[in-house]
XYZ file of C-alpha atoms in Angstrom:
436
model
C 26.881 238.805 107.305
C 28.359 235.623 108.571
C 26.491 232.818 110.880
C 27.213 232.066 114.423
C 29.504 228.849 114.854
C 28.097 226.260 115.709
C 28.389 225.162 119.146
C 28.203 221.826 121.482
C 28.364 221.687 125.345
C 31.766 220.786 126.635
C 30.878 218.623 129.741
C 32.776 218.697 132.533
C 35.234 215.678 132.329
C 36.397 217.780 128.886
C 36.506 221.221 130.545
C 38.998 219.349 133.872
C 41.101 217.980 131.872
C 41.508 221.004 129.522
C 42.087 222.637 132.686
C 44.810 219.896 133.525
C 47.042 222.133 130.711
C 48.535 224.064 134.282
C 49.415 220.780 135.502
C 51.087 218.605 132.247
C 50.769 218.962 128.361
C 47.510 216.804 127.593
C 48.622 215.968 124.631
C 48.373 212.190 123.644
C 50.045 210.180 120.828
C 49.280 206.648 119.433
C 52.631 205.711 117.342
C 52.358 203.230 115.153
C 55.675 201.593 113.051
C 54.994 200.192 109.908
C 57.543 197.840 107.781
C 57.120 199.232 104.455
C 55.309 202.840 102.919
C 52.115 204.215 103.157
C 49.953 206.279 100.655
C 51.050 209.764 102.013
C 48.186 211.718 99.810
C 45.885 208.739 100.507
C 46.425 209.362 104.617
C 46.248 212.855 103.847
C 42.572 212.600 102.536
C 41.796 210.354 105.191
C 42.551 212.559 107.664
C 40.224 215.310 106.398
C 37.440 213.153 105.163
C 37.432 212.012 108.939
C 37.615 215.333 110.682
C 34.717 216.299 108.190
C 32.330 213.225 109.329
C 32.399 214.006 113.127
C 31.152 217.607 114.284
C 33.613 217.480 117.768
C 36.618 216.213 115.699
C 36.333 219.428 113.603
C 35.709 221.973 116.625
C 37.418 223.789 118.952
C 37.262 224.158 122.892
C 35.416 227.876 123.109
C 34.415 229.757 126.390
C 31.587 232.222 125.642
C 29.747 233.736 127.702
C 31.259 231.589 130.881
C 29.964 228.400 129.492
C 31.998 225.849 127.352
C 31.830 224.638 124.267
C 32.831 222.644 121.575
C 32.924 225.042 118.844
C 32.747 224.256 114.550
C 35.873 225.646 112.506
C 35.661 226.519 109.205
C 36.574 224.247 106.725
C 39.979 225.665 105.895
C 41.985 225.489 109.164
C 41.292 221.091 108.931
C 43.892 220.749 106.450
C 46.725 221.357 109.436
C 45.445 218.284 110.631
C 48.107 216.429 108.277
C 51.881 216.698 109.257
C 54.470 214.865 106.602
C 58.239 214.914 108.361
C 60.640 213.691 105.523
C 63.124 211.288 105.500
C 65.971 212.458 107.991
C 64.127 214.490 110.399
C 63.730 212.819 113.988
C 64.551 209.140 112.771
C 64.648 207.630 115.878
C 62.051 204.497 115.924
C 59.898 204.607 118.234
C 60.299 208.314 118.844
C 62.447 209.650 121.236
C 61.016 212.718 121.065
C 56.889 213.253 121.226
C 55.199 215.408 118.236
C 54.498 219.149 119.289
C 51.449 219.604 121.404
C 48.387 219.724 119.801
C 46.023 223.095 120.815
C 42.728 221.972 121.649
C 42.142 225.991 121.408
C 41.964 225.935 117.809
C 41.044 222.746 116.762
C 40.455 220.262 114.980
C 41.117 218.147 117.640
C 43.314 215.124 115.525
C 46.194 215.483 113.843
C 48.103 213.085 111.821
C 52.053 212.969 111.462
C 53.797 210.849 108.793
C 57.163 210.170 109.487
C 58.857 209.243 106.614
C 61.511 206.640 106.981
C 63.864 203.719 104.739
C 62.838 201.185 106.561
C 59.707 202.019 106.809
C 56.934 204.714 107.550
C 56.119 205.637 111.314
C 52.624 207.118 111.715
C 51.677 209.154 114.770
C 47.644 209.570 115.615
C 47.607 213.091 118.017
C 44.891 214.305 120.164
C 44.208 216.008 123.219
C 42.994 215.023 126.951
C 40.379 218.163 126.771
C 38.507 215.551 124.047
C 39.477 212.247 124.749
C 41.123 210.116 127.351
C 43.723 207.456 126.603
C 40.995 204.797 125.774
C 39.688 207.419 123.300
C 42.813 208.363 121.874
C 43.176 204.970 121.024
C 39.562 204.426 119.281
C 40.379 207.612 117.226
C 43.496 205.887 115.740
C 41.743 202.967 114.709
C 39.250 205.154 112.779
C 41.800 207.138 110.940
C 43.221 203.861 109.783
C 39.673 202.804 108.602
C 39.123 206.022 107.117
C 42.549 205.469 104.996
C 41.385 201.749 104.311
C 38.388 202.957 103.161
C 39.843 205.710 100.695
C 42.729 203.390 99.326
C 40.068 200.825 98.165
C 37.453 203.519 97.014
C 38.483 207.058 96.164
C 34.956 208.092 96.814
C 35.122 206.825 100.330
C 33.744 209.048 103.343
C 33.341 208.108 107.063
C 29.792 207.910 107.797
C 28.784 211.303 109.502
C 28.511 211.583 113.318
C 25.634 212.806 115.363
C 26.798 215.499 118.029
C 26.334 212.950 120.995
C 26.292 212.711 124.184
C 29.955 212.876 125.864
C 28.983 213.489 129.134
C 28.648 211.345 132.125
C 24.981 211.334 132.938
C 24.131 207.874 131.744
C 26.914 206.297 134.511
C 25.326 209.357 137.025
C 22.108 207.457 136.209
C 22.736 203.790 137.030
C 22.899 205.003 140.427
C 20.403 206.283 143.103
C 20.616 209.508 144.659
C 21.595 207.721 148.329
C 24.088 205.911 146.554
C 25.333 209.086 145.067
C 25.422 211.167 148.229
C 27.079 207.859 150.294
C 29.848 207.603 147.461
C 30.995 210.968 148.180
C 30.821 210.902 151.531
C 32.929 207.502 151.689
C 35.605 208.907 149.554
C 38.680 209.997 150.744
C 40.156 212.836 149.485
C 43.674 213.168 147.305
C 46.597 213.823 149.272
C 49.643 214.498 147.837
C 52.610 212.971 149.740
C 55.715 212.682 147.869
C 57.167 212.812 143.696
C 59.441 211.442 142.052
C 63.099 213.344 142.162
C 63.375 216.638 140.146
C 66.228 218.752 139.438
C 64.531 221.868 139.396
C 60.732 223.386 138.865
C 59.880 225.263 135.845
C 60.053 223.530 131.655
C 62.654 221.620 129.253
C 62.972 219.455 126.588
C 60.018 217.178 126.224
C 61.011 213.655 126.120
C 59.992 210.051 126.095
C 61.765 207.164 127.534
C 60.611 202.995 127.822
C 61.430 199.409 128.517
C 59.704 197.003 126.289
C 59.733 193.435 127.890
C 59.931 190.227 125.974
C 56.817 187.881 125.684
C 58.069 185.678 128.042
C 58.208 188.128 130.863
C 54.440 189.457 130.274
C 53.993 185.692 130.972
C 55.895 185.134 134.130
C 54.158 188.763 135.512
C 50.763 186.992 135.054
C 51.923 183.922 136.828
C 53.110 185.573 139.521
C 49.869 187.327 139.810
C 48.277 184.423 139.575
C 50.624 182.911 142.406
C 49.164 186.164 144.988
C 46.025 186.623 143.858
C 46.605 189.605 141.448
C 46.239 190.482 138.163
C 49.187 192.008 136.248
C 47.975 195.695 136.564
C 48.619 194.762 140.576
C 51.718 193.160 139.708
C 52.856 196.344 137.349
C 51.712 198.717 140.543
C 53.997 197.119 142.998
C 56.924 197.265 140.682
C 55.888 201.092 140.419
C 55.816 201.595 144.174
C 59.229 199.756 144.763
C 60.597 201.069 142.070
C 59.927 205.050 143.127
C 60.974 203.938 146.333
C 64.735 203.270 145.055
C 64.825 206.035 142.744
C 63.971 208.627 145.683
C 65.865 206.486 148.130
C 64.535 208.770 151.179
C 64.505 207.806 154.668
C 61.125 209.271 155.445
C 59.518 207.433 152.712
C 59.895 204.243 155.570
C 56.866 203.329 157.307
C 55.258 206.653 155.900
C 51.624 206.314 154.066
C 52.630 206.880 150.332
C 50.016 207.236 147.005
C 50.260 206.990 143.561
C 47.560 207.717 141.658
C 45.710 204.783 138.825
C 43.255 205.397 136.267
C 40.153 202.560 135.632
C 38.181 203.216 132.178
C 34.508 203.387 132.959
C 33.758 201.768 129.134
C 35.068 198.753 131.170
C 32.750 198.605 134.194
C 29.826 199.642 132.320
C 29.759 198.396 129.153
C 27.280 199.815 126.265
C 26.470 203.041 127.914
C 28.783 204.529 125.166
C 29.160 203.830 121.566
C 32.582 201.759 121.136
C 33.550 204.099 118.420
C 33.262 207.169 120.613
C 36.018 208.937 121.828
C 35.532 211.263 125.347
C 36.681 211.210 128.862
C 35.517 208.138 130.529
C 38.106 207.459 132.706
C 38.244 208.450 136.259
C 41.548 208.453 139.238
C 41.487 206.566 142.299
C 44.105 206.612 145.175
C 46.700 203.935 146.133
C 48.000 204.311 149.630
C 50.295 201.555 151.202
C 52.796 201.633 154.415
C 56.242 201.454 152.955
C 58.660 199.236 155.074
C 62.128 199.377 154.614
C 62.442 195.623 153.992
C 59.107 195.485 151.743
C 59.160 193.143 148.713
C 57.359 192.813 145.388
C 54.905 189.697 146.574
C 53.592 191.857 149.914
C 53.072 195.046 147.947
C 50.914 193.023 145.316
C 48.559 191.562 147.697
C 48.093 194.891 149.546
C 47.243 196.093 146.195
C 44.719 193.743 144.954
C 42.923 193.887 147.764
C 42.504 197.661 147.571
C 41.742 197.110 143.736
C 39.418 194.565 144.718
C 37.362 196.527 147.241
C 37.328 199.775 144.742
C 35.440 197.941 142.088
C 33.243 196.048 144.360
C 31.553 199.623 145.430
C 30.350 202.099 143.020
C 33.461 202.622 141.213
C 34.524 205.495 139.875
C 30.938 207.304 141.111
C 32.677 209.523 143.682
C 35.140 210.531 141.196
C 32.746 211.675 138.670
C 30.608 213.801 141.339
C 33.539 215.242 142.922
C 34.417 217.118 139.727
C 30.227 217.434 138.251
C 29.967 219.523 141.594
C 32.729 221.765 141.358
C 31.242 222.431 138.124
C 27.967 223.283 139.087
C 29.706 226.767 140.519
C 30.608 227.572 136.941
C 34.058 228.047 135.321
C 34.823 230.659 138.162
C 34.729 227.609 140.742
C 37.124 225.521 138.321
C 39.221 227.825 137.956
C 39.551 228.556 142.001
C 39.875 224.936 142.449
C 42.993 224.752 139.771
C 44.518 228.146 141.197
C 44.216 226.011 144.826
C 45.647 222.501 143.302
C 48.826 224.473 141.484
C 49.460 226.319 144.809
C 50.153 223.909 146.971
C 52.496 221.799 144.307
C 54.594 224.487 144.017
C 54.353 225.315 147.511
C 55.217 221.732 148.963
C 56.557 220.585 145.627
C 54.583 217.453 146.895
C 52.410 215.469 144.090
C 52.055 211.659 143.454
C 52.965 209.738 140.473
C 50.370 208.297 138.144
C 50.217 204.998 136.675
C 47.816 204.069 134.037
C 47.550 200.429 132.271
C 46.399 200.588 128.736
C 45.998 197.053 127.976
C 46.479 194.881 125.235
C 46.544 197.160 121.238
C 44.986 194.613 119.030
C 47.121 194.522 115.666
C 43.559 193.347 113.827
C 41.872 196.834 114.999
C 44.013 198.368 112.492
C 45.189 195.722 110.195
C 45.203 195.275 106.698
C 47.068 198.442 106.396
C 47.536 198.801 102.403
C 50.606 200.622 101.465
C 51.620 201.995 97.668
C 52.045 199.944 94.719
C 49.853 197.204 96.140
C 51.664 195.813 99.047
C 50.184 195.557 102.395
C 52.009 196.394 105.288
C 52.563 194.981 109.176
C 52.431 196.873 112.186
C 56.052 196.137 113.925
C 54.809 198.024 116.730
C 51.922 200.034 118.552
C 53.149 202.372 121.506
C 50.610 205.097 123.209
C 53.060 208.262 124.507
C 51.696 209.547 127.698
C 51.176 213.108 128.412
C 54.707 215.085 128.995
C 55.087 215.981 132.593
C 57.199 218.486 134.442
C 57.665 218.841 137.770
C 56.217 217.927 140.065
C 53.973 215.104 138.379
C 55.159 211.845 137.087
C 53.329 209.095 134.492
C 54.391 205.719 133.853
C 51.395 204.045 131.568
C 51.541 200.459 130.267
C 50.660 198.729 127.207
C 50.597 195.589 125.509
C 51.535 194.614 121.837
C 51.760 191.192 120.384
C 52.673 189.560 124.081
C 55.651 192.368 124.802
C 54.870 194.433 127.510
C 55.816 198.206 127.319
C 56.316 200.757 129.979
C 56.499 204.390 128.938
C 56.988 207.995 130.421
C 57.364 211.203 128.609
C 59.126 214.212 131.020
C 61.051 217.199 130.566
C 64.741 217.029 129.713
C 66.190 219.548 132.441
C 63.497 220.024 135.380
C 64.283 216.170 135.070
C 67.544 214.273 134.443
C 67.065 211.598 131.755
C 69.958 209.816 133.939
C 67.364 209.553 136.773
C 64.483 208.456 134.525
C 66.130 205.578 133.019
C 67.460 204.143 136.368
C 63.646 204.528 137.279
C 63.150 202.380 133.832
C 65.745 199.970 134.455
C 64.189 199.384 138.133
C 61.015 198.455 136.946
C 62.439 196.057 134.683
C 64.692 194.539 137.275
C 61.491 194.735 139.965
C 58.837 192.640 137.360
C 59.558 188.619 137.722
């Protein structure tokens, strides 16, 4: 007679942004491009040693009984955790086009592609926004390089095992009193969706991914400029993403009209220590950006509208409202989730209204997953680190930012069809033309 699985409480940032699936693919992908070859079978190992060590990484998202779960998978079903594309298959460097979505259904919740190439091996680290956000994604990567590390220089090597944890948000929920907690939420203003960027037509495509990666010397000037209006270069990187939307829609209405776009803030930032640094969940919350657009608006006026609303965000209890808004919903149960999804879906399609995101990653530091060893003794570099957004159709739209030895890259990944790539790059080639 078999046991029961073993099972963990999903909390509720993991059960939204499972729930996000009607909305975008939540699948995430940290691409790194190395110069030389890596230890396929070595990686291989890794990548099941790892999944083995933590008891989330080797579950699956489970509803039983109306309550969710994190859920244990047996043994056999981690080896499809390790994909090896040969030489010739999707050679494009970085990747044009993002590794298939990962099912955070059937677990386990990483998987690790190894793109074979001559002039040199491209590795992708997968997960899921239903486990992690993009600050955990990242985290995850640098443990499955630490996990190959460790193998190459011991065969005997094995991640120290993880403690089911706590993911949740209580401990931020705890930093702050109940007043403060019921004034948050009564302060915040709610989402409104006013606008998206320009679709061809609703339904799905071909999943793409399209960037600009900006020399040194431009990351540099951005930060001046900042500097120059009292902003930092997420600011600076927002205003480029309003004007730059502006242009691509080029609507009339869009003058003198309220418009939003949506930004993301990491909570492991404002509170540091509350988590474990090596822990990957959903610690990341959304907060509004609403300016007037004028019709003769420029780059320096947008910025200093921006910090200021930055500014004032984190001098409050950032981030609290966000976090109650969605713990509430929960407290009706997956029923009241569900409603509140079935309500959020309707009215995109209905006004085929819903603002673009924006997320700034921040700077990948090569020494979080350098020395990578590669076969025959050599050790390899890391040409470049890129983090590809989840793939949106219509009517969302993500730009996220990131950082890699001084060159500054913006990203989106769309659908090929609902979207026309022509439209996309002119987007792209605005917001290069927009930065200083």
């Amino acid at each position: 007679m078999s046991s029961s699985p073993i099972r963990y409480p999903a909390p509720t940032l993991d059960v939204c942004n499972v729930y996000f699936e009607r909305v975008y693919d939540p699948t995430m992908h940290v691409v790194f491009v190395l110069d030389g070859e890596v230890d396929g079978e070595t990686l291989r190992e890794a990548t099941i040693r790892l999944i083995g060590s933590d008891p989330y990484l080797r579950s699956r998202y489970a509803e039983v009984d109306g309550r969710p779960f994190w859920e244990e998978i047996p043994e056999e079903r981690w080896k499809g955790a390790f994909v090896l594309v040969p030489a010739g298959e999707d050679e494009d460097r970085p990747l044009t086009t993002p590794p298939p979505p990962l099912d955070v259904r059937a677990g386990p919740q990483v998987r690790v592609s190894l793109y074979r190439r001559i002039e040199g091996d491209t590795v992708a680290v997968t997960c899921h926004h239903g486990f992690c956000d993009a600050s955990g994604a990242i985290t995850l990567a640098r443990r499955v390089f630490a996990a190959y590390r460790g193998v190459m220089e011991d065969p005997d090597f094995s991640p120290a095992p993880t403690a089911p944890g706590d993911r949740g948000t209580g401990r931020v929920l705890a930093l702050y009193p109940e007043e403060e907690q019921k004034r948050a939420l009564a302060e915040e203003e709610p989402f409104i969706d006013r606008w998206r960027f320009p679709v061809e037509r609703p339904g799905r495509g071909t999943p793409r991914v399209a960037h600009r990666t900006l020399a040194p010397e431009r990351l540099g000037r951005a930060k001046a400029f900042g500097r120059e209006h009292g902003a930092t270069v997420n600011d600076v990187l927002l205003g480029a993403y309003f004007l730059a939307l502006l242009k691509i829609r080029s609507d009339p209405s869009d003058r003198g009209a309220p418009r939003s776009v949506l930004t993301s803030a990491d909570l492991r930032r404002q509170h540091p220590g509350i988590h474990g640094t090596d822990l990957s969940t959903n610690l990341s919350i959304a907060y509004e950006v609403t300016l007037l657009t004028g019709e003769e608006t420029r780059l320096p006026e947008f910025v200093r509208r921006i910090a200021g609303i930055t500014a004032r965000r984190k001098a409050g209890s950032f981030g609290l409202a966000s976090i109650l808004f969605y713990e509430r919903i929960m407290a009706g149960g997956l029923p009241a989730l569900q409603a509140f999804f079935d309500g959020m879906v309707g009215r995109y399609l209905e006004s085929g209204l819903k603002n673009p995101v924006f997320s700034n990653l921040g700077i990948f530091d090569p020494g979080h997953y350098l020395p990578v060893p590669g076969k025959n003794g050599t050790t390899l570099d890391l040409l470049d680190v890129q983090y590809l957004p989840c793939v949106c159709w219509p009517y969302g739209f993500l730009m996220t930012a990131s950082t890699f030895r001084g060159r500054l890259t913006v990203m989106t990944a769309y659908e090929e069809g609902p979207y026309a790539t022509a439209t996309v790059e002119r987007f792209l080639d605005y917001m290069s033309e927009l930065l200083p």
